[in-house]
């Protein structure tokens, strides 16, 4: 079974609107971290936001927030006030503290297109 | 500004050639990784290294080897390049902590003809 599932291959959003990118994960490790990365067409992966499994509050970084629902094993990325520069591929990743030797597992990605 | 630098942005090689992809980081990170990225398949881990001269196989190590002689440098080697190794290759480094993000290089788009 896939450890990280991103069910939306492509998403469209109007400029200045909010958008939610879905991510569900599968782990039996009690301690893990969830990460979101952005990959523009230039190719470089850019870290956006981190959520630890023991964090009580949802992580926020500027216009990015992570809607963490631990019981449902979901870690959706919310981008508020979308900008044209947000058009990119977005990857959800998980790092388990004990299993999988601490390596990160990535989802297949979601391509976001922001319309003017 | 922290940096992970991959030696080439674009590379074209012939089938059967030995190919070296180099990656250097300036952050004194313990962990380094090589990923392969193909459309619809996300990032797949080829190899990673958690210390100098230490390496572990990732999910798709077949046809690849790695070398880490110095902490800052992690090399990916295609012993005999094949057309199915045409792909985007991404190098990353990270501190050995569970809550830290990975820093990625700009990627190398390798075409094997």
Tab-separated table of C-alpha atoms in Angstrom:
chain	number	residue	atom	x	y	z
A	1	UNK	CA	0.000	0.000	0.000
A	2	UNK	CA	1.174	3.501	-0.741
A	3	UNK	CA	2.388	5.358	2.283
A	4	UNK	CA	1.516	8.773	0.877
A	5	UNK	CA	-1.509	9.302	-1.348
A	6	UNK	CA	-2.233	12.480	-3.253
A	7	UNK	CA	-5.501	11.883	-5.057
A	8	UNK	CA	-5.534	15.051	-7.162
A	9	UNK	CA	-3.190	14.834	-10.149
A	10	UNK	CA	-4.188	18.354	-11.200
A	11	UNK	CA	-6.015	21.277	-9.618
A	12	UNK	CA	-7.130	24.684	-10.854
A	13	UNK	CA	-7.786	27.750	-8.724
A	14	UNK	CA	-8.667	31.334	-9.477
A	15	UNK	CA	-6.142	33.948	-8.465
A	16	UNK	CA	-6.762	35.316	-4.930
A	17	UNK	CA	-8.888	32.324	-3.938
A	18	UNK	CA	-7.911	29.617	-1.453
A	19	UNK	CA	-7.160	26.045	-2.493
A	20	UNK	CA	-6.737	22.777	-0.596
A	21	UNK	CA	-4.369	20.053	-1.792
A	22	UNK	CA	-5.136	16.642	-0.333
A	23	UNK	CA	-2.691	14.246	1.273
A	24	UNK	CA	-3.382	11.057	3.194
A	25	UNK	CA	-0.735	8.864	4.734
A	26	UNK	CA	-0.326	5.421	6.187
A	27	UNK	CA	1.968	4.562	9.074
A	28	UNK	CA	2.011	2.584	12.282
A	29	UNK	CA	4.964	4.543	13.611
A	30	UNK	CA	3.897	6.662	16.622
A	31	UNK	CA	6.341	9.426	15.698
A	32	UNK	CA	6.521	10.926	12.248
A	33	UNK	CA	6.772	14.197	10.385
A	34	UNK	CA	4.806	15.458	7.432
A	35	UNK	CA	6.260	17.868	4.884
A	36	UNK	CA	5.002	19.767	1.870
A	37	UNK	CA	7.294	20.823	-0.971
A	38	UNK	CA	6.710	22.972	-4.033
A	39	UNK	CA	8.370	22.264	-7.365
A	40	UNK	CA	8.085	25.066	-9.936
A	41	UNK	CA	8.778	24.408	-13.595
A	42	UNK	CA	12.439	25.250	-12.944
A	43	UNK	CA	12.689	21.874	-11.187
A	44	UNK	CA	14.058	22.738	-7.753
A	45	UNK	CA	12.099	21.440	-4.753
A	46	UNK	CA	11.235	24.106	-2.195
A	47	UNK	CA	10.234	23.267	1.363
A	48	UNK	CA	6.952	24.878	2.431
A	49	UNK	CA	5.718	23.574	5.751
A	50	UNK	CA	6.225	20.885	8.412
A	51	UNK	CA	3.875	19.165	10.854
A	52	UNK	CA	5.045	16.800	13.571
A	53	UNK	CA	2.815	13.948	14.657
A	54	UNK	CA	2.800	15.168	18.236
A	55	UNK	CA	2.115	18.809	17.390
A	56	UNK	CA	-1.169	19.907	18.912
A	57	UNK	CA	-1.752	22.808	16.572
A	58	UNK	CA	-1.873	22.951	12.807
A	59	UNK	CA	1.277	24.359	11.266
A	60	UNK	CA	1.157	27.700	9.459
A	61	UNK	CA	3.754	29.523	7.356
A	62	UNK	CA	2.530	32.729	5.800
A	63	UNK	CA	-0.126	31.848	3.212
A	64	UNK	CA	0.412	28.123	3.779
A	65	UNK	CA	-1.325	26.128	6.464
A	66	UNK	CA	-1.533	22.431	7.093
A	67	UNK	CA	-4.904	20.929	8.017
A	68	UNK	CA	-3.693	18.015	10.137
A	69	UNK	CA	-6.301	15.410	11.073
A	70	UNK	CA	-4.383	12.691	12.838
A	71	UNK	CA	-7.245	10.237	13.319
A	72	UNK	CA	-8.052	10.406	9.626
A	73	UNK	CA	-4.349	10.326	8.694
A	74	UNK	CA	-4.654	13.350	6.512
A	75	UNK	CA	-2.385	16.370	6.126
A	76	UNK	CA	-3.924	18.679	3.583
A	77	UNK	CA	-2.127	21.825	2.432
A	78	UNK	CA	-4.184	24.996	2.298
A	79	UNK	CA	-2.920	27.909	0.235
A	80	UNK	CA	-4.768	31.135	0.894
A	81	UNK	CA	-5.011	34.056	-1.544
A	82	UNK	CA	-3.494	32.146	-4.475
A	83	UNK	CA	-0.980	33.949	-6.658
A	84	UNK	CA	0.118	33.212	-10.211
A	85	UNK	CA	3.512	32.218	-8.828
A	86	UNK	CA	1.875	29.399	-6.884
A	87	UNK	CA	1.445	27.462	-10.131
A	88	UNK	CA	3.691	24.442	-9.594
A	89	UNK	CA	3.733	20.795	-8.606
A	90	UNK	CA	3.218	20.133	-4.893
A	91	UNK	CA	4.487	17.073	-3.055
A	92	UNK	CA	3.467	15.701	0.309
A	93	UNK	CA	6.123	13.678	2.145
A	94	UNK	CA	6.380	11.721	5.379
A	95	UNK	CA	9.344	10.781	7.486
A	96	UNK	CA	8.850	8.059	10.066
A	97	UNK	CA	11.075	8.224	13.134
A	98	UNK	CA	11.504	4.480	13.643
A	99	UNK	CA	10.317	2.507	10.629
A	100	UNK	CA	11.740	2.894	7.148
A	101	UNK	CA	15.121	3.913	8.596
A	102	UNK	CA	14.088	7.549	8.805
A	103	UNK	CA	13.825	7.935	5.056
A	104	UNK	CA	11.223	10.205	3.525
A	105	UNK	CA	8.419	8.881	1.344
A	106	UNK	CA	6.873	11.178	-1.245
A	107	UNK	CA	3.464	11.206	-2.876
A	108	UNK	CA	2.999	11.373	-6.633
A	109	UNK	CA	2.333	15.097	-6.532
A	110	UNK	CA	-0.445	17.508	-7.481
A	111	UNK	CA	-0.041	20.033	-10.263
A	112	UNK	CA	-1.660	23.334	-9.296
A	113	UNK	CA	-2.539	25.900	-11.920
A	114	UNK	CA	-3.567	29.384	-10.807
A	115	UNK	CA	-5.789	31.177	-13.312
A	116	UNK	CA	-5.642	34.979	-13.656
B	1	UNK	CA	22.267	30.854	1.772
B	2	UNK	CA	22.288	27.078	2.019
B	3	UNK	CA	23.145	25.216	-1.122
B	4	UNK	CA	22.895	21.826	-2.718
B	5	UNK	CA	24.592	21.878	-6.088
B	6	UNK	CA	24.338	19.239	-8.784
B	7	UNK	CA	27.120	19.214	-11.334
B	8	UNK	CA	24.953	19.275	-14.448
B	9	UNK	CA	21.514	20.589	-15.300
B	10	UNK	CA	21.176	18.629	-18.522
B	11	UNK	CA	23.108	15.574	-19.638
B	12	UNK	CA	22.920	13.388	-22.745
B	13	UNK	CA	24.729	10.048	-22.669
B	14	UNK	CA	24.913	6.985	-24.877
B	15	UNK	CA	23.659	3.541	-23.928
B	16	UNK	CA	26.367	1.583	-22.149
B	17	UNK	CA	28.330	4.621	-20.972
B	18	UNK	CA	29.344	4.985	-17.351
B	19	UNK	CA	27.701	8.128	-15.989
B	20	UNK	CA	28.596	10.134	-12.898
B	21	UNK	CA	26.160	12.561	-11.305
B	22	UNK	CA	27.765	14.720	-8.656
B	23	UNK	CA	26.136	16.486	-5.737
B	24	UNK	CA	27.750	18.844	-3.231
B	25	UNK	CA	26.191	20.445	-0.148
B	26	UNK	CA	27.636	23.191	2.018
B	27	UNK	CA	25.510	22.708	5.145
B	28	UNK	CA	27.531	19.994	6.882
B	29	UNK	CA	24.518	17.678	6.693
B	30	UNK	CA	24.917	14.055	7.683
B	31	UNK	CA	22.236	12.655	5.390
B	32	UNK	CA	22.289	12.805	1.617
B	33	UNK	CA	19.890	11.287	-0.908
B	34	UNK	CA	19.493	10.544	-4.587
B	35	UNK	CA	15.971	10.471	-6.008
B	36	UNK	CA	14.628	9.787	-9.429
B	37	UNK	CA	11.538	11.672	-10.606
B	38	UNK	CA	9.323	10.410	-13.407
B	39	UNK	CA	5.878	11.716	-14.442
B	40	UNK	CA	3.102	10.152	-12.391
B	41	UNK	CA	5.537	8.291	-10.141
B	42	UNK	CA	6.581	11.047	-7.758
B	43	UNK	CA	10.047	10.869	-6.230
B	44	UNK	CA	11.576	7.446	-5.789
B	45	UNK	CA	14.592	6.959	-3.571
B	46	UNK	CA	17.580	5.335	-5.259
B	47	UNK	CA	20.197	5.459	-2.500
B	48	UNK	CA	20.904	7.420	0.591
B	49	UNK	CA	23.889	7.967	2.848
B	50	UNK	CA	23.806	8.812	6.530
B	51	UNK	CA	27.536	9.335	6.936
B	52	UNK	CA	30.814	9.303	5.057
B	53	UNK	CA	31.397	5.945	3.355
B	54	UNK	CA	27.987	4.736	4.579
B	55	UNK	CA	25.187	3.993	2.133
B	56	UNK	CA	21.869	2.255	2.044
B	57	UNK	CA	19.729	1.100	-0.832
B	58	UNK	CA	16.504	2.897	-1.444
B	59	UNK	CA	13.481	1.632	-3.326
B	60	UNK	CA	15.020	1.379	-6.803
B	61	UNK	CA	18.807	0.778	-6.508
B	62	UNK	CA	19.160	-1.587	-9.470
B	63	UNK	CA	21.529	-0.252	-12.106
B	64	UNK	CA	22.951	2.411	-9.788
B	65	UNK	CA	25.725	2.735	-7.254
B	66	UNK	CA	26.868	5.603	-5.061
B	67	UNK	CA	29.983	6.975	-3.473
B	68	UNK	CA	30.457	9.229	-0.460
B	69	UNK	CA	34.121	9.754	0.261
B	70	UNK	CA	33.652	13.189	1.821
B	71	UNK	CA	30.774	14.496	3.903
B	72	UNK	CA	29.841	17.230	1.459
B	73	UNK	CA	29.831	15.138	-1.714
B	74	UNK	CA	27.514	12.323	-2.794
B	75	UNK	CA	27.919	10.800	-6.240
B	76	UNK	CA	25.445	8.692	-8.178
B	77	UNK	CA	26.941	6.279	-10.698
B	78	UNK	CA	25.187	4.589	-13.570
B	79	UNK	CA	27.525	1.703	-14.321
B	80	UNK	CA	26.148	1.096	-17.808
B	81	UNK	CA	23.506	3.613	-18.783
B	82	UNK	CA	20.323	2.329	-20.357
B	83	UNK	CA	17.446	4.163	-22.024
B	84	UNK	CA	15.112	3.343	-19.121
B	85	UNK	CA	17.347	5.455	-16.900
B	86	UNK	CA	16.349	8.569	-18.808
B	87	UNK	CA	14.853	10.677	-16.050
B	88	UNK	CA	15.180	13.679	-13.743
B	89	UNK	CA	17.595	13.036	-10.888
B	90	UNK	CA	17.360	15.022	-7.678
B	91	UNK	CA	19.931	15.164	-4.920
B	92	UNK	CA	18.973	16.230	-1.401
B	93	UNK	CA	20.627	16.682	1.961
B	94	UNK	CA	19.259	16.945	5.458
B	95	UNK	CA	20.300	17.133	9.072
B	96	UNK	CA	19.921	13.875	10.941
B	97	UNK	CA	16.809	15.051	12.790
B	98	UNK	CA	13.223	13.946	12.352
B	99	UNK	CA	11.767	17.447	12.174
B	100	UNK	CA	14.015	19.022	9.578
B	101	UNK	CA	13.319	19.468	5.927
B	102	UNK	CA	15.445	18.273	3.056
B	103	UNK	CA	17.269	20.722	0.807
B	104	UNK	CA	17.302	19.834	-2.853
B	105	UNK	CA	19.582	20.550	-5.751
B	106	UNK	CA	18.282	21.965	-9.001
B	107	UNK	CA	18.016	18.526	-10.609
B	108	UNK	CA	19.799	16.837	-13.503
B	109	UNK	CA	17.752	15.868	-16.503
B	110	UNK	CA	19.526	12.842	-17.959
B	111	UNK	CA	18.745	11.529	-21.410
B	112	UNK	CA	20.228	8.201	-22.466
B	113	UNK	CA	20.173	7.641	-26.218
